[in-house]
Amino acid sequence: MDLGSRVDTLMDGLTADLERLTAIPSVAFPGFPAEPVRQAHDLLVDLLRGAGVERVERLDLPDTAPVIVAEVPPPTPDAPTVLLYGHYDVQPPGDESLWLSPPFEPTPVEGGLRARGIADDKSNLIVHLGVLRAYGGRPPTGLRIVLEGQEEYGSAFDDYPPTDPARFACDAMVIADMGNLRPGSPTLTTGLRGASEVVVEVRTMDEPRHSGEFGGAAPDALLALLKALATLHDVHGDVAVEGLRREEWSGTTYTEEEFRTLAGVRDGIPLIGSGSLGERLWSGPAVTVVGIDAPGVDHAASAVVPYARAKLNLRFHPEQDPREAHGLLVTHLEALRPFGIPLTVTPGDTGPGFEPATCGPAYRAALTALREGWGAEPAFVASGGSIPLVNGLAKAVPGAEILLFGAQDSMCNLHAPNERVLFSELRSAVIAEAAFLREYAAAHRGGSTA
């Protein structure tokens, strides 16, 4: 039986297990119950053991959901070892009134299922399970399986791998927390932008003052803040912070129509910035005002505002040093004196981007495997999002090739209402990951992955 036919016989069981796993509201954010996170952990342990994995361990770190670390030994001493990664926690559902069905009741949609976390990242956990079942628990490579339970919120695990490199030793990694540019188009992610945050605030007076009596001379904190924020972009909407790296994008990208639909841009509203979408989204910087403290419109008094504050999110080129990028934004803001008024700039968290090597045997094996899984030529994209653990794993095992692909797609509404996964993407991802292990093992035996 060929690999595709073998996976077809598994799909009913994999879909049923995906529904079981997704019905567990495993949100690891503060304020949410911890028990569902433990339930998801325990179910995955049972599923891994049922798929033939004999060594399954639990890694406990301070203030962190338990990490599943499992291992399948290589079939021969010269066979490579591949690390498979995913996470079993999910984003909070958000405003449940925006959902077409309860977020933790997996509900059929055309060609798939809808539920919170079903794409990000529980479908990819089921991909790993499907690969184990396809090989009867004995794949052609050794496996290290790492499934964490607090990726969405962040935890001590992000920085743990370099402190215990032997636990993560491998020749290649499949980071299954990504997916395709569009359904049916196999996609490798070849870059992750870095991210950092900055808070900028203005305080000009002890308290509000009547705008009729004092407006025009009294230093308006909100006006000063808005004037400062306006310097972050040029007339086209491109980031105007000097020194932030921007390069042309040579990979695949969205059409403007696709992007407008995905972003929900209203008719007649232009996109901001210049250059290709790939350049604006992946190989160039972005500065977004993600929050602002100012009087609300509905209850605003006719008064000069004495205090205002904004939180900025910076995304920067995958290869730019995070301290440099973060420092450039801070320096830009600290140098401003809107209307002669000083700003208080507070640096926040920052994390590096990542750009994997794309010239090794694992990469070549992945190209062959993706063609087999989806029956189409692979595309190459980057991501504006970040996966902090990837850098930790890269430091722990600097010689391992890192591949980013999976069963999600850009239209699956991850982190948004009505998240969904398509059965066709799940099936293709299982075939592709299983084919990757076969092709990568063949490369180590002297076979070809061309």
Coordinates of N, CA and C in Angstrom, one line a residue, residues 210-387:
H210 N -9.9 73.1 31.3 CA -11.0 73.5 30.4 C -10.4 73.9 29.0
S211 N -10.9 73.2 27.9 CA -10.3 73.5 26.6 C -10.6 74.9 26.1
G212 N -11.7 75.5 26.6 CA -12.0 76.8 26.1 C -11.1 77.8 26.8
E213 N -10.8 77.6 28.0 CA -10.0 78.6 28.7 C -8.5 78.4 28.5
F214 N -8.1 77.1 28.4 CA -6.7 76.8 28.3 C -6.2 76.3 27.0
G215 N -7.1 75.8 26.1 CA -6.7 75.2 24.9 C -6.1 76.2 23.9
G216 N -5.0 75.8 23.3 CA -4.3 76.7 22.4 C -2.9 77.1 23.0
A217 N -2.8 77.0 24.3 CA -1.5 77.3 24.9 C -1.1 76.2 25.9
A218 N -2.1 75.6 26.6 CA -1.8 74.5 27.5 C -1.3 73.3 26.7
P219 N -0.2 72.6 27.2 CA 0.4 71.5 26.4 C -0.4 70.3 26.4
D220 N -1.1 70.0 25.3 CA -2.0 68.9 25.2 C -1.1 67.6 25.0
A221 N -1.2 66.7 26.0 CA -0.4 65.5 26.0 C -0.8 64.6 24.8
L222 N -2.1 64.5 24.6 CA -2.5 63.6 23.5 C -2.1 64.1 22.1
L223 N -2.1 65.4 21.9 CA -1.6 66.0 20.6 C -0.1 65.7 20.5
A224 N 0.6 65.8 21.6 CA 2.1 65.6 21.5 C 2.3 64.1 21.2
L225 N 1.6 63.2 21.8 CA 1.7 61.8 21.5 C 1.4 61.4 20.1
L226 N 0.3 62.0 19.6 CA -0.1 61.7 18.2 C 0.9 62.2 17.2
K227 N 1.5 63.4 17.5 CA 2.5 64.0 16.6 C 3.8 63.1 16.6
A228 N 4.1 62.5 17.8 CA 5.3 61.6 17.8 C 5.0 60.3 17.1
L229 N 3.8 59.8 17.3 CA 3.5 58.5 16.6 C 3.5 58.7 15.1
A230 N 3.1 59.9 14.6 CA 3.0 60.2 13.2 C 4.4 60.2 12.5
T231 N 5.4 60.3 13.3 CA 6.8 60.3 12.7 C 7.3 58.9 12.4
L232 N 6.6 57.9 12.8 CA 7.0 56.5 12.6 C 6.9 56.0 11.2
H233 N 6.1 56.7 10.4 CA 5.8 56.3 9.0 C 5.9 57.5 8.1
D234 N 6.3 57.2 6.9 CA 6.3 58.3 5.9 C 5.0 58.4 5.2
V235 N 4.9 59.3 4.2 CA 3.7 59.6 3.6 C 3.0 58.4 2.9
H236 N 3.8 57.4 2.5 CA 3.3 56.2 1.9 C 2.8 55.1 2.9
G237 N 3.2 55.3 4.2 CA 2.9 54.3 5.2 C 4.1 53.4 5.5
D238 N 5.2 53.6 4.8 CA 6.4 52.8 5.1 C 7.1 53.3 6.4
V239 N 7.6 52.3 7.2 CA 8.3 52.7 8.4 C 9.4 53.6 8.2
A240 N 9.5 54.7 9.0 CA 10.5 55.7 8.8 C 11.5 55.8 9.9
V241 N 11.6 54.7 10.6 CA 12.7 54.6 11.7 C 14.0 54.2 11.0
E242 N 15.0 55.1 11.1 CA 16.2 54.9 10.3 C 17.0 53.7 10.9
G243 N 17.5 52.8 10.0 CA 18.3 51.7 10.3 C 17.6 50.4 10.4
L244 N 16.3 50.4 10.4 CA 15.5 49.1 10.4 C 15.7 48.4 9.0
R245 N 16.0 47.2 9.0 CA 16.4 46.5 7.8 C 15.2 46.2 6.9
R246 N 15.3 46.4 5.6 CA 14.3 46.1 4.7 C 14.9 45.6 3.4
E247 N 14.4 44.5 2.9 CA 15.0 43.9 1.6 C 13.8 43.5 0.7
E248 N 14.1 43.3 -0.5 CA 13.1 42.8 -1.5 C 12.8 41.4 -1.1
W249 N 11.5 41.0 -1.4 CA 11.1 39.6 -1.1 C 11.1 38.8 -2.4
S250 N 11.8 37.7 -2.5 CA 11.9 36.9 -3.7 C 11.0 35.7 -3.7
G251 N 10.3 35.4 -2.6 CA 9.5 34.2 -2.5 C 8.1 34.4 -3.0
T252 N 7.2 33.5 -2.6 CA 5.8 33.6 -3.0 C 5.1 34.6 -2.0
T253 N 4.0 35.2 -2.4 CA 3.3 36.0 -1.5 C 1.8 36.0 -2.0
Y254 N 1.0 36.7 -1.2 CA -0.4 36.8 -1.5 C -0.6 37.7 -2.7
T255 N -1.7 37.5 -3.4 CA -2.2 38.6 -4.3 C -2.9 39.7 -3.4
E256 N -3.0 40.9 -3.9 CA -3.6 41.9 -3.1 C -5.0 41.6 -2.8
E257 N -5.7 40.9 -3.7 CA -7.1 40.6 -3.5 C -7.2 39.6 -2.3
E258 N -6.3 38.6 -2.3 CA -6.3 37.6 -1.2 C -6.0 38.3 0.1
F259 N -5.0 39.2 0.1 CA -4.7 39.8 1.4 C -5.8 40.7 1.9
R260 N -6.4 41.4 1.0 CA -7.5 42.3 1.4 C -8.7 41.5 2.0
T261 N -8.9 40.3 1.4 CA -10.0 39.4 2.0 C -9.6 38.9 3.3
L262 N -8.3 38.4 3.5 CA -7.8 37.8 4.7 C -7.8 38.9 5.8
A263 N -7.4 40.1 5.5 CA -7.4 41.2 6.5 C -8.7 41.8 6.8
G264 N -9.7 41.6 5.9 CA -11.0 42.2 6.1 C -10.9 43.7 5.8
V265 N -10.1 44.1 4.8 CA -10.0 45.5 4.4 C -11.3 45.9 3.7
R266 N -11.8 47.0 4.1 CA -13.1 47.5 3.5 C -12.9 48.0 2.1
D267 N -13.9 47.9 1.3 CA -13.8 48.4 -0.1 C -13.5 49.9 -0.1
G268 N -12.5 50.3 -1.0 CA -12.1 51.6 -1.2 C -11.0 52.1 -0.3
I269 N -10.6 51.3 0.7 CA -9.6 51.6 1.6 C -8.3 51.0 1.1
P270 N -7.2 51.9 0.9 CA -6.0 51.4 0.3 C -5.1 50.7 1.4
L271 N -4.3 49.7 0.9 CA -3.3 49.2 1.8 C -2.2 50.2 2.0
I272 N -1.5 50.1 3.2 CA -0.5 51.1 3.4 C 0.9 50.5 3.0
G273 N 1.9 51.4 2.8 CA 3.2 51.0 2.5 C 3.4 50.9 1.0
S274 N 4.6 50.7 0.6 CA 5.0 50.5 -0.8 C 5.8 49.2 -1.0
G275 N 6.0 48.8 -2.2 CA 6.8 47.6 -2.5 C 5.8 46.4 -2.4
S276 N 6.4 45.2 -2.6 CA 5.6 44.0 -2.7 C 5.0 43.7 -1.3
L277 N 4.0 42.9 -1.3 CA 3.4 42.5 0.0 C 4.3 41.7 0.8
G278 N 5.1 40.8 0.1 CA 6.1 40.0 0.9 C 7.1 40.9 1.6
E279 N 7.5 42.0 0.9 CA 8.5 42.9 1.5 C 7.9 43.6 2.7
R280 N 6.6 44.0 2.6 CA 6.0 44.8 3.6 C 5.6 43.9 4.8
L281 N 5.3 42.6 4.5 CA 4.9 41.7 5.6 C 6.0 40.9 6.2
W282 N 7.1 40.6 5.5 CA 8.0 39.6 5.9 C 9.5 40.0 5.9
S283 N 9.9 40.8 4.9 CA 11.4 41.1 4.8 C 11.6 42.6 5.1
G284 N 10.6 43.3 5.6 CA 10.7 44.7 6.1 C 10.1 44.8 7.4
P285 N 10.3 46.0 8.0 CA 9.7 46.2 9.4 C 8.3 46.7 9.4
A286 N 7.7 46.5 10.5 CA 6.3 47.1 10.7 C 6.2 47.6 12.1
V287 N 5.6 48.8 12.3 CA 5.4 49.4 13.6 C 3.9 49.6 13.7
T288 N 3.3 49.0 14.7 CA 1.8 49.0 14.9 C 1.5 49.6 16.3
V289 N 0.6 50.5 16.3 CA 0.1 51.0 17.6 C -1.0 50.0 18.1
V290 N -0.6 49.2 19.1 CA -1.5 48.1 19.5 C -2.4 48.6 20.7
G291 N -2.1 49.7 21.3 CA -2.9 50.2 22.4 C -2.7 51.6 22.7
I292 N -3.7 52.3 23.1 CA -3.5 53.8 23.4 C -4.4 54.1 24.6
D293 N -3.8 54.8 25.6 CA -4.6 55.3 26.7 C -4.9 56.8 26.5
A294 N -6.2 57.1 26.4 CA -6.7 58.5 26.2 C -8.1 58.5 26.6
P295 N -8.7 59.7 26.8 CA -10.1 59.7 27.2 C -11.0 59.1 26.1
G296 N -12.0 58.3 26.5 CA -12.9 57.7 25.5 C -13.8 58.8 24.9
V297 N -14.2 58.6 23.7 CA -15.1 59.6 23.0 C -16.4 59.8 23.7
D298 N -17.0 58.7 24.1 CA -18.4 58.7 24.6 C -18.5 59.6 25.9
H299 N -17.5 59.6 26.7 CA -17.6 60.3 27.9 C -16.5 61.4 28.0
A300 N -16.0 61.9 26.9 CA -15.0 62.9 26.9 C -15.5 64.3 27.4
A301 N -14.7 64.9 28.2 CA -15.0 66.2 28.7 C -14.3 67.2 27.8
S302 N -14.7 68.5 27.8 CA -14.1 69.5 27.0 C -12.9 70.0 27.8
A303 N -11.8 69.2 27.7 CA -10.7 69.6 28.5 C -9.4 69.2 27.8
V304 N -8.3 69.9 28.0 CA -7.0 69.6 27.5 C -6.5 68.4 28.3
V305 N -6.0 67.4 27.5 CA -5.6 66.1 28.1 C -4.2 66.2 28.7
P306 N -4.0 65.9 30.0 CA -2.7 66.0 30.6 C -1.8 64.8 30.5
Y307 N -2.4 63.6 30.1 CA -1.6 62.4 30.1 C -2.1 61.5 29.0
A308 N -1.2 60.9 28.2 CA -1.5 59.9 27.2 C -0.4 58.9 27.1
R309 N -0.8 57.7 26.7 CA 0.2 56.6 26.6 C -0.1 55.7 25.4
A310 N 0.9 55.2 24.8 CA 0.6 54.2 23.7 C 1.6 53.0 23.8
K311 N 1.2 51.9 23.4 CA 2.0 50.7 23.3 C 2.3 50.3 21.8
L312 N 3.5 50.2 21.5 CA 3.9 49.9 20.1 C 4.4 48.5 20.0
N313 N 4.1 47.9 18.9 CA 4.7 46.6 18.5 C 5.5 46.7 17.3
L314 N 6.8 46.3 17.4 CA 7.7 46.4 16.2 C 8.0 45.0 15.7
R315 N 7.9 44.7 14.4 CA 8.3 43.5 13.8 C 9.5 43.9 12.9
F316 N 10.5 43.1 12.9 CA 11.7 43.4 12.2 C 12.3 42.2 11.4
H317 N 13.2 42.5 10.5 CA 13.7 41.5 9.6 C 14.3 40.3 10.3
P318 N 14.0 39.1 9.8 CA 14.5 37.9 10.5 C 15.9 37.9 10.9
E319 N 16.8 38.5 10.2 CA 18.2 38.5 10.5 C 18.8 39.7 11.2
Q320 N 17.9 40.7 11.5 CA 18.4 41.8 12.2 C 18.5 41.5 13.7
D321 N 19.6 42.0 14.3 CA 19.8 41.8 15.7 C 18.7 42.4 16.5
P322 N 18.1 41.7 17.4 CA 16.9 42.2 18.1 C 17.2 43.4 19.0
R323 N 18.4 43.4 19.6 CA 18.8 44.6 20.4 C 19.0 45.8 19.5
E324 N 19.5 45.6 18.3 CA 19.7 46.7 17.4 C 18.4 47.3 17.0
A325 N 17.5 46.4 16.5 CA 16.2 46.9 16.0 C 15.4 47.6 17.1
H326 N 15.4 47.0 18.3 CA 14.6 47.5 19.4 C 15.2 48.9 19.8
G327 N 16.6 49.0 19.8 CA 17.2 50.2 20.2 C 17.0 51.3 19.2
L328 N 16.9 51.0 17.9 CA 16.6 52.0 16.9 C 15.2 52.7 17.1
L329 N 14.2 51.9 17.5 CA 12.9 52.4 17.7 C 12.9 53.3 19.0
V330 N 13.6 52.8 20.0 CA 13.7 53.6 21.3 C 14.4 54.9 21.0
T331 N 15.5 54.8 20.3 CA 16.3 56.1 20.0 C 15.5 57.1 19.2
H332 N 14.8 56.6 18.2 CA 13.9 57.4 17.4 C 12.9 58.2 18.3
L333 N 12.3 57.5 19.2 CA 11.3 58.1 20.0 C 11.9 59.1 21.0
E334 N 13.0 58.7 21.6 CA 13.7 59.5 22.6 C 14.2 60.8 22.1
A335 N 14.5 60.8 20.8 CA 15.0 62.0 20.2 C 13.9 63.1 19.8
L336 N 12.7 62.6 19.9 CA 11.6 63.5 19.5 C 11.2 64.5 20.7
R337 N 10.8 65.7 20.3 CA 10.3 66.6 21.3 C 9.1 67.3 20.6
P338 N 8.0 66.6 20.5 CA 6.8 67.2 19.9 C 6.4 68.5 20.6
F339 N 6.3 69.6 19.9 CA 6.0 70.9 20.5 C 7.0 71.2 21.7
G340 N 8.2 70.6 21.7 CA 9.1 70.8 22.7 C 8.9 70.0 24.0
I341 N 8.0 69.0 23.9 CA 7.6 68.2 25.0 C 8.3 66.9 25.0
P342 N 9.0 66.5 26.1 CA 9.7 65.3 26.2 C 8.8 64.1 26.3
L343 N 9.3 63.0 25.8 CA 8.5 61.7 25.9 C 9.2 60.8 26.9
T344 N 8.5 60.0 27.5 CA 9.0 58.9 28.4 C 8.9 57.6 27.6
V345 N 10.0 56.9 27.3 CA 10.0 55.7 26.5 C 10.5 54.6 27.3
T346 N 9.7 53.5 27.4 CA 10.0 52.4 28.2 C 10.1 51.1 27.3
P347 N 11.3 50.6 27.2 CA 11.5 49.4 26.3 C 10.8 48.2 27.0
G348 N 10.2 47.4 26.2 CA 9.5 46.1 26.6 C 10.2 44.9 26.2
D349 N 9.5 43.8 26.1 CA 10.1 42.5 25.7 C 10.5 42.6 24.2
T350 N 11.6 41.8 23.9 CA 12.0 41.7 22.5 C 12.4 40.3 22.3
G351 N 12.2 39.8 21.1 CA 12.6 38.5 20.7 C 13.2 38.4 19.3
P352 N 14.2 37.6 19.0 CA 14.8 37.6 17.7 C 13.9 36.9 16.7
G353 N 14.2 37.3 15.4 CA 13.6 36.6 14.3 C 14.4 35.3 14.0
F354 N 14.1 34.6 13.0 CA 14.8 33.4 12.6 C 14.7 33.2 11.1
E355 N 15.9 32.7 10.6 CA 15.9 32.4 9.2 C 16.7 31.1 9.0
P356 N 16.0 30.0 8.7 CA 16.7 28.7 8.6 C 17.5 28.5 7.4
A357 N 18.5 27.6 7.4 CA 19.3 27.3 6.3 C 18.4 26.5 5.3
T358 N 18.6 26.7 4.0 CA 17.8 26.1 3.0 C 18.6 25.4 1.9
C359 N 19.7 24.8 2.3 CA 20.6 24.2 1.3 C 21.0 22.8 1.8
G360 N 20.4 22.2 2.8 CA 20.9 20.9 3.3 C 20.0 19.8 2.9
P361 N 20.4 18.5 3.3 CA 19.6 17.4 2.9 C 18.2 17.3 3.4
A362 N 18.0 17.9 4.6 CA 16.6 17.9 5.2 C 15.7 18.8 4.3
Y363 N 16.2 19.9 3.9 CA 15.5 20.9 3.1 C 15.1 20.2 1.8
R364 N 16.1 19.5 1.2 CA 15.8 18.9 -0.1 C 14.8 17.8 0.0
A365 N 14.9 17.0 1.1 CA 14.0 16.0 1.4 C 12.6 16.5 1.6
A366 N 12.5 17.7 2.3 CA 11.2 18.3 2.5 C 10.5 18.8 1.2
L367 N 11.3 19.3 0.2 CA 10.7 19.7 -1.0 C 10.1 18.5 -1.7
T368 N 10.8 17.3 -1.7 CA 10.2 16.1 -2.3 C 8.9 15.7 -1.6
A369 N 9.0 15.8 -0.3 CA 7.9 15.3 0.5 C 6.7 16.2 0.4
L370 N 6.9 17.5 0.3 CA 5.7 18.4 0.1 C 5.1 18.2 -1.3
R371 N 5.9 18.0 -2.3 CA 5.3 17.6 -3.6 C 4.4 16.4 -3.5
E372 N 4.9 15.4 -2.8 CA 4.1 14.2 -2.7 C 2.9 14.4 -1.9
G373 N 3.0 15.2 -0.8 CA 1.8 15.4 0.0 C 0.7 16.2 -0.6
W374 N 1.0 17.2 -1.4 CA 0.0 18.1 -2.0 C -0.1 17.9 -3.5
G375 N 0.9 17.2 -4.1 CA 0.8 17.1 -5.6 C 1.0 18.4 -6.3
A376 N 1.8 19.3 -5.7 CA 2.0 20.6 -6.3 C 3.4 21.1 -5.9
E377 N 3.9 22.1 -6.6 CA 5.3 22.6 -6.4 C 5.3 23.4 -5.1
P378 N 6.2 23.2 -4.2 CA 6.2 24.0 -3.0 C 6.4 25.5 -3.2
A379 N 5.8 26.3 -2.3 CA 6.0 27.7 -2.3 C 6.9 28.1 -1.0
F380 N 7.4 29.3 -1.0 CA 8.3 29.7 0.0 C 7.8 31.1 0.6
V381 N 7.5 31.1 1.9 CA 7.0 32.4 2.5 C 7.8 32.6 3.8
A382 N 7.6 33.8 4.3 CA 8.0 34.0 5.7 C 6.8 34.3 6.5
S383 N 7.0 34.6 7.8 CA 5.9 34.9 8.7 C 6.2 36.2 9.5
G384 N 5.2 37.0 9.7 CA 5.4 38.2 10.5 C 5.3 37.8 12.0
G385 N 4.7 36.6 12.3 CA 4.7 36.1 13.6 C 6.0 35.5 14.1
S386 N 6.1 35.2 15.3 CA 7.3 34.7 15.9 C 7.0 33.4 16.7
I387 N 8.0 32.5 16.8 CA 7.9 31.3 17.6 C 9.2 31.3 18.5

